CSV table of C-alpha atoms and ligand atoms in Angstrom, one decimal:
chain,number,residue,atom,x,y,z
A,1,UNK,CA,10.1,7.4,11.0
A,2,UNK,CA,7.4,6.8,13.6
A,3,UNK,CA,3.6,7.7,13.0
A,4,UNK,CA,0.7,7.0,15.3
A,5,UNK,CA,-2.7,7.4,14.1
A,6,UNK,CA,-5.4,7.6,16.3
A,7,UNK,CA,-9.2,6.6,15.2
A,8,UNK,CA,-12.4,5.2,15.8
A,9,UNK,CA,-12.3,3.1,12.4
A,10,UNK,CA,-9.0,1.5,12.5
A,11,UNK,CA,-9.4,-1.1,9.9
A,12,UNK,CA,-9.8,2.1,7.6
A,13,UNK,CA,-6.0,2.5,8.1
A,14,UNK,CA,-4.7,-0.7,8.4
A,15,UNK,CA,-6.5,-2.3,5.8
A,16,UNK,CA,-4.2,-0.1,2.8
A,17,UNK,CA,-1.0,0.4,4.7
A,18,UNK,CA,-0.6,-3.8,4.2
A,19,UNK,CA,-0.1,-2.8,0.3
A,20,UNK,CA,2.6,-1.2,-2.0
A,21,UNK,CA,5.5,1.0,-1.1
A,22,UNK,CA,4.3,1.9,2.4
A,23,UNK,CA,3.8,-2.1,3.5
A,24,UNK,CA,7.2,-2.7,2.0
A,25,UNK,CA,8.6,0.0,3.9
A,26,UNK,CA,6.7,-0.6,7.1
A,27,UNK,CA,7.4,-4.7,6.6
A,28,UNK,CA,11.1,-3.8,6.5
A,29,UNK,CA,11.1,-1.6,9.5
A,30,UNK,CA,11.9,2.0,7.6
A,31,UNK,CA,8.4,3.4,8.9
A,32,UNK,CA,6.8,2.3,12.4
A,33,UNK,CA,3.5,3.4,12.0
A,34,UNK,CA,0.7,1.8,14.9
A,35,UNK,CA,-2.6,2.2,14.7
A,36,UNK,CA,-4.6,3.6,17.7
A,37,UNK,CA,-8.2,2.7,18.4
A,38,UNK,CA,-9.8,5.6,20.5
A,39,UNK,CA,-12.5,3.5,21.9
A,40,UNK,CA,-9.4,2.1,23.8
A,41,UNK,CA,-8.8,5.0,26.2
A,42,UNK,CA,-12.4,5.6,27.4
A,43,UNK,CA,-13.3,4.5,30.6
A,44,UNK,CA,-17.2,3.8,30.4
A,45,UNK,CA,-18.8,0.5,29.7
A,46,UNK,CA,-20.0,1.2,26.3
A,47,UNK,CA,-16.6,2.5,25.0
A,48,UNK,CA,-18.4,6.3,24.3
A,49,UNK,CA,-16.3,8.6,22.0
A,50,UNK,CA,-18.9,11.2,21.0
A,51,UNK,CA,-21.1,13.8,22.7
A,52,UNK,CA,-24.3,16.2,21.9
A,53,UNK,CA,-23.0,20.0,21.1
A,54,UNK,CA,-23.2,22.6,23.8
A,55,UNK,CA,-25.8,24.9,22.7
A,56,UNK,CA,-27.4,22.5,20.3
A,57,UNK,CA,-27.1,21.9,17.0
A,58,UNK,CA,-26.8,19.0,14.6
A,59,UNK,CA,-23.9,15.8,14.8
A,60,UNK,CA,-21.7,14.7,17.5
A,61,UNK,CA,-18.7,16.1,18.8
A,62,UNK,CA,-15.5,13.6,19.6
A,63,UNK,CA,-14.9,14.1,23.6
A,64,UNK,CA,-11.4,15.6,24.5
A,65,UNK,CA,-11.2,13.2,27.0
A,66,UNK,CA,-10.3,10.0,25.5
A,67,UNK,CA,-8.2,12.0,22.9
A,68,UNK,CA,-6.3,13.2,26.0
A,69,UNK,CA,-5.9,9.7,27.3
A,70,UNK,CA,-4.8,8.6,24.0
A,71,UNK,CA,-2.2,10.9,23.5
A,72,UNK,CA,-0.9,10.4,27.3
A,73,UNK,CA,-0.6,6.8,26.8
A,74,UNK,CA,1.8,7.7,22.8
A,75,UNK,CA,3.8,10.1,24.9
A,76,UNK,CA,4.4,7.5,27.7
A,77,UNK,CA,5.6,5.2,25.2
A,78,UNK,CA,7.1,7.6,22.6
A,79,UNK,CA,8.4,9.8,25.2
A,80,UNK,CA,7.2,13.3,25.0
A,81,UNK,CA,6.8,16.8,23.6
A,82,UNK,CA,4.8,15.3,20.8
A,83,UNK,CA,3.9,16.3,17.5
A,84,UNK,CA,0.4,16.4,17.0
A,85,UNK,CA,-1.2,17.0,13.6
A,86,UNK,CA,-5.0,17.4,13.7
A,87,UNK,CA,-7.1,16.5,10.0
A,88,UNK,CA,-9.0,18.7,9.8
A,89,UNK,CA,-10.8,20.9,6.7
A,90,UNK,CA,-9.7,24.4,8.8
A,91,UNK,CA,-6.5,23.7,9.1
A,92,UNK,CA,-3.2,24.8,6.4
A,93,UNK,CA,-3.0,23.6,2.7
A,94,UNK,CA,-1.1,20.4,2.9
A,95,UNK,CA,1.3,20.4,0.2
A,96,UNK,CA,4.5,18.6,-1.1
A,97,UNK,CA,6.3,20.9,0.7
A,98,UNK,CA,4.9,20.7,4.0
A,99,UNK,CA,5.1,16.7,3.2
A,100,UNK,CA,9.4,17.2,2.9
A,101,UNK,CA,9.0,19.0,6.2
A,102,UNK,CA,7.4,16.6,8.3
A,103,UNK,CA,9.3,13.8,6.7
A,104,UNK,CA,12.1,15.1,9.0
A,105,UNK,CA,10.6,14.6,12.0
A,106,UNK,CA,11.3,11.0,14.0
A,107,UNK,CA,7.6,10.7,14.7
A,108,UNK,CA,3.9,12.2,14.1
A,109,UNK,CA,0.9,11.7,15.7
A,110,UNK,CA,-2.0,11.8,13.1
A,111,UNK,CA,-5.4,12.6,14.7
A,112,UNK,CA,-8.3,11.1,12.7
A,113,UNK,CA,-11.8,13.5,13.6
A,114,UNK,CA,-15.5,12.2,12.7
A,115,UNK,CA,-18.8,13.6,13.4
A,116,UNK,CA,-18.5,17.2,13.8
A,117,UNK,CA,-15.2,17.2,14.4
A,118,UNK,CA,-13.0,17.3,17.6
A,119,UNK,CA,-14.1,19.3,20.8
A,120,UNK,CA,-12.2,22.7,20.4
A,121,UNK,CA,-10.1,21.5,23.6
A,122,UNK,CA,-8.1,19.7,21.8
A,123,UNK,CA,-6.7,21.6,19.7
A,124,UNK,CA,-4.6,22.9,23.2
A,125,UNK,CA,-2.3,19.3,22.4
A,126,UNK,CA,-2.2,19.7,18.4
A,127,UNK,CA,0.7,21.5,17.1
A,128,UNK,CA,-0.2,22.1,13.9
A,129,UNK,CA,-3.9,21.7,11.9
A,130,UNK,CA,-3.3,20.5,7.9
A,131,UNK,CA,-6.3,20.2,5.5
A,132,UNK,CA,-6.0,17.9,2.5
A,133,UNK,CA,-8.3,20.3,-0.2
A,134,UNK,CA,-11.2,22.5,0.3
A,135,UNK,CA,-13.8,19.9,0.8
A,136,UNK,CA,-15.3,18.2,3.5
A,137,UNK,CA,-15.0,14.6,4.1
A,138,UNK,CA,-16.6,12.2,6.6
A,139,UNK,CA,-13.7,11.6,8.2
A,140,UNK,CA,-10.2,12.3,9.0
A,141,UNK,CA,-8.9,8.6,7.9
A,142,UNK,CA,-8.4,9.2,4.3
A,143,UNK,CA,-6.7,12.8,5.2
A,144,UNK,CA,-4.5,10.7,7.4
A,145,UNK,CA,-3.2,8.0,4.7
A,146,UNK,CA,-2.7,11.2,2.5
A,147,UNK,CA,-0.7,13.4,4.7
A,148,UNK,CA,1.4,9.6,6.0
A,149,UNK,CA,1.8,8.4,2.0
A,150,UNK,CA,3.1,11.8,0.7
A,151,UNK,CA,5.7,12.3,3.7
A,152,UNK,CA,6.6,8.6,3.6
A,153,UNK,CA,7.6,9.4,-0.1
A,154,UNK,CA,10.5,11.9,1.6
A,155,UNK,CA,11.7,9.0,4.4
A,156,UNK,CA,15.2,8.3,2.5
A,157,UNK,CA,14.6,4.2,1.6
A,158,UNK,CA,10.9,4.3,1.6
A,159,UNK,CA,11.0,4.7,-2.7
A,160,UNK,CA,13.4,2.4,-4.1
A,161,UNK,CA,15.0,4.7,-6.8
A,162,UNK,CA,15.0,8.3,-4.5
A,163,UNK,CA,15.7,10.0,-8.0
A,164,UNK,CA,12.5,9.4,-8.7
A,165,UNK,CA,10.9,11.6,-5.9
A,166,UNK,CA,13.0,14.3,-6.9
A,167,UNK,CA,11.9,14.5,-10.4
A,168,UNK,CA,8.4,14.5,-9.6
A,169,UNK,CA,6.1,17.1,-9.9
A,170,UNK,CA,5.8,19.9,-7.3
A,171,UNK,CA,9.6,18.6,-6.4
A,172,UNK,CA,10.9,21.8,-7.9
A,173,UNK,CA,8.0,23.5,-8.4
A,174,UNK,CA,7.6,22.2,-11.9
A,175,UNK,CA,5.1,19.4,-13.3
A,176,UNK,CA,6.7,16.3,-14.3
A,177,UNK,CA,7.0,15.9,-18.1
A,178,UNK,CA,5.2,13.5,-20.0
A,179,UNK,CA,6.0,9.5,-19.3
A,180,UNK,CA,5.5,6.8,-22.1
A,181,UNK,CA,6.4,3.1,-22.4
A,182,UNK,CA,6.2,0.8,-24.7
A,183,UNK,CA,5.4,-0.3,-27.3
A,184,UNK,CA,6.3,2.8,-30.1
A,185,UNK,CA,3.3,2.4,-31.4
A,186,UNK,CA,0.1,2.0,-30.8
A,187,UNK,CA,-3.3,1.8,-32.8
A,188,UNK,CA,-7.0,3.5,-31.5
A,189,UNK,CA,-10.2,3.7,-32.9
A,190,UNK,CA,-11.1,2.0,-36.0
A,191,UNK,CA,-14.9,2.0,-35.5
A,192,UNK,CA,-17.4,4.1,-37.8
A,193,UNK,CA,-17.3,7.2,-35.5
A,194,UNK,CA,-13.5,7.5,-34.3
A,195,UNK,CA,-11.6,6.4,-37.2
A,196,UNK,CA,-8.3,4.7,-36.3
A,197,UNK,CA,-5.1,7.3,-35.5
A,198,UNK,CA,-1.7,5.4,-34.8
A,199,UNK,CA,-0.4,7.3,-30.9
A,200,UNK,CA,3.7,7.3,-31.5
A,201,UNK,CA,6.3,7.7,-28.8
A,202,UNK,CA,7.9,11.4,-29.4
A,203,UNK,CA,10.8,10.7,-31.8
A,204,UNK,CA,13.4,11.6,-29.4
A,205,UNK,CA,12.8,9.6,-26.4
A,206,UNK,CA,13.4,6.7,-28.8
A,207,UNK,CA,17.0,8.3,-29.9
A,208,UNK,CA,19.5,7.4,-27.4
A,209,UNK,CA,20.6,11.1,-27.7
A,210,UNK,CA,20.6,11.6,-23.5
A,211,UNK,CA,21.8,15.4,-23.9
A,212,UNK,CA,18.4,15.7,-26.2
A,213,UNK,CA,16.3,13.8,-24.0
A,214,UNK,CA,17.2,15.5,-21.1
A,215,UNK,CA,16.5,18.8,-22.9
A,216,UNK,CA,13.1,17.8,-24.1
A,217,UNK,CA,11.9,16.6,-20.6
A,218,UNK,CA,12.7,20.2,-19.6
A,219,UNK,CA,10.6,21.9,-22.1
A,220,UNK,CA,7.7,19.6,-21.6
A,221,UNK,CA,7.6,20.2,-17.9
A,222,UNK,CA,8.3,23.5,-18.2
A,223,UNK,CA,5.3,23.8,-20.9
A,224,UNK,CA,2.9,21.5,-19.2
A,225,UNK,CA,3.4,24.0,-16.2
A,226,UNK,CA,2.6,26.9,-17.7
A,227,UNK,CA,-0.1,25.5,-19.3
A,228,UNK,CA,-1.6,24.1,-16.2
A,229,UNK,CA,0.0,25.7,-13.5
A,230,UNK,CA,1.3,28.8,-14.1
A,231,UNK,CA,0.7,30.1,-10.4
A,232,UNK,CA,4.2,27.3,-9.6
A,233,UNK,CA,6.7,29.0,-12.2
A,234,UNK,CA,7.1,32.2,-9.8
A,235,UNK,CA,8.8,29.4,-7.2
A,236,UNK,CA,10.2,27.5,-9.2
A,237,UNK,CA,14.0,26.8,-9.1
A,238,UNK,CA,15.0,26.5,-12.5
A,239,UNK,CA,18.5,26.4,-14.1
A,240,UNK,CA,19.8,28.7,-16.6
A,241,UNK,CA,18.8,26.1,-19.7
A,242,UNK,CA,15.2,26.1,-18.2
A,243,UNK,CA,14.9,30.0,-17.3
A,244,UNK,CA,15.9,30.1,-21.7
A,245,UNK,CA,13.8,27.8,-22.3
A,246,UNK,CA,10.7,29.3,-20.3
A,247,UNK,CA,11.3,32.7,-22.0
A,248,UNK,CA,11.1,30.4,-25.4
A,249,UNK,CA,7.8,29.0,-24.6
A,250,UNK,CA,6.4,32.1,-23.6
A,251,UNK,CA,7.6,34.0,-26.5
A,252,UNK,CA,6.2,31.1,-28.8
A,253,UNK,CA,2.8,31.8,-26.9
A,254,UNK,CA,2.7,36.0,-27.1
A,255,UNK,CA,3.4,35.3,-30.5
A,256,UNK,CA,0.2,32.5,-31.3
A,257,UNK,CA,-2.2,35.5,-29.2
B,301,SAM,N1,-17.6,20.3,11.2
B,301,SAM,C1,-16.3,20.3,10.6
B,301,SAM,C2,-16.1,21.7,9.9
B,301,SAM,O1,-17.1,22.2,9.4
B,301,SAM,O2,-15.0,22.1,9.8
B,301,SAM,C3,-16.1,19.2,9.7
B,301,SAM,C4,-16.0,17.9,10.3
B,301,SAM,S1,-15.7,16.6,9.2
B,301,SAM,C5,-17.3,16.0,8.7
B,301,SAM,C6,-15.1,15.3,10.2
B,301,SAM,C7,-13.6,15.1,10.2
B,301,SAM,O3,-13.1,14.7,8.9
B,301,SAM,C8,-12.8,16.3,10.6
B,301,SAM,O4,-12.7,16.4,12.0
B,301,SAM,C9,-11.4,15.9,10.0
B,301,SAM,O5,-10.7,15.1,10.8
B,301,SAM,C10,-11.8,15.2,8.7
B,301,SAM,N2,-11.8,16.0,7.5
B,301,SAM,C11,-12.8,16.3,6.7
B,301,SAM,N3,-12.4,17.1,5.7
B,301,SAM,C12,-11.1,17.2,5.7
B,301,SAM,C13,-10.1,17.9,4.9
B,301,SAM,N4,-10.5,18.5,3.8
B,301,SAM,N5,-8.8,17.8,5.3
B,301,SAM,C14,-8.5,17.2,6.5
B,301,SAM,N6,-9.4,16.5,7.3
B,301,SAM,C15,-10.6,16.6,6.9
């Protein structure tokens, strides 16, 4: 997959995509992603990306001029229609499902606003507007290496083990279950106000009984959602076992009421 990112910070971008899964995956050629400083594609002396409101107000406003230029110059190379995805706090939920979606597409452009925000021009070249939360943040840079971390996640041979991606939450609609390690045991507390309490591994992760296992992660998920979550069960696609299970769990919590 192919992802340009254009922005007036770009060491903000580049600076974390040298790390973890996505530099492993961009070393080894699975995502292209290139960086695009705005301040390249204006045309005045001092490199000017901003401009006082029309009609007054507080902030700047990014010009739609060198965005145009920009995104002339990734089509050029790219080769055109593009996809454009503004950042912006206006725009639709982003969610892991919308992530999935856009990890089938050969290549993004990510459009990184500051200031104000963009002039409303622009949005004539955006195809689609994705917010990250309902909050405002200084910039659209972070919003950027959100959206292009969660959809990398999607790119087959961007995560090593691709099982793993599909048993995380929101994959189904479910939370993940609870994860432990080793060792079995371990110790906390001890001082004068927290006396010490020994944390075990749940008995049947440490069985070797898979069929059990399997069924336990199940009900954990499935309680942990309802729990927390209980808006994701209506979507949820669960299997017969699950759909008993759920009616369990809920039956279990009528009753403690
Ligand atoms: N004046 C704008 C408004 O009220 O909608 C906010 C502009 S914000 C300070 C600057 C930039 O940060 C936006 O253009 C966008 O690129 C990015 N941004 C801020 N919050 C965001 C969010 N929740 N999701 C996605 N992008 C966001």
């Amino acid at each position: 997959m192919t992802v340009d990112i254009v922005t007036i910070f770009p060491a903000m971008i580049e600076q974390p995509l040298t790390a973890g899964i996505l530099g492993r995956a961009i070393e080894r050629g699975t995502l292209d992603v290139k960086v695009r400083d705005l301040r390249d594609f204006t045309t005045d002396r001092h490199r000017v990306v901003d401009d006082v409101p029309y009609g007054g107000g507080p902030g700047m406003v990014l010009k739609p001029d060198p965005i145009f230029r920009a995104l002339d110059a990734i089509a050029a190379e790219r080769g055109a229609p593009l996809t454009v995805i503004m950042t912006s706090p206006q725009g639709r939920p982003f969610t892991s499902a919308e992530a999935e979606r856009l990890s089938g597409l050969a290549h993004v452009v990510l459009l990184c606003g500051r200031y104000e925000g963009f002039d409303e021009r622009v949005r004539e070249r955006v195809t689609e507007e994705l917010s990250i939360g309902d909050y405002v943040l200084t910039g659209g840079e972070l919003p950027a290496l959100v959206v292009l971390d969660a959809v990398a996640r999607f790119v087959p041979g961007v995560v090593g083990d691709e099982q793993s991606v599909a048993q995380d939450t929101f994959s189904r609609g479910l939370l993940n279950h609870p994860q432990y390690t080793r060792p079995p045991e371990i110790a906390i507390g001890g001082a004068a106000a927290s006396p010490e309490r020994v944390l075990k591994v749940p008995e049947v992760l440490l069985s070797g009984n898979h069929a059990e296992i399997r069924k336990w992660r199940k009900r954990e998920a499935l309680s942990r959602t309802l729990a927390r979550r209980p808006d994701l069960l209506a979507a949820a696609s669960l299997d017969d076992e699950e759909v008993q299970l759920l009616r369990e769990l809920k039956g279990a919590s009528h009753e403690r009421d």
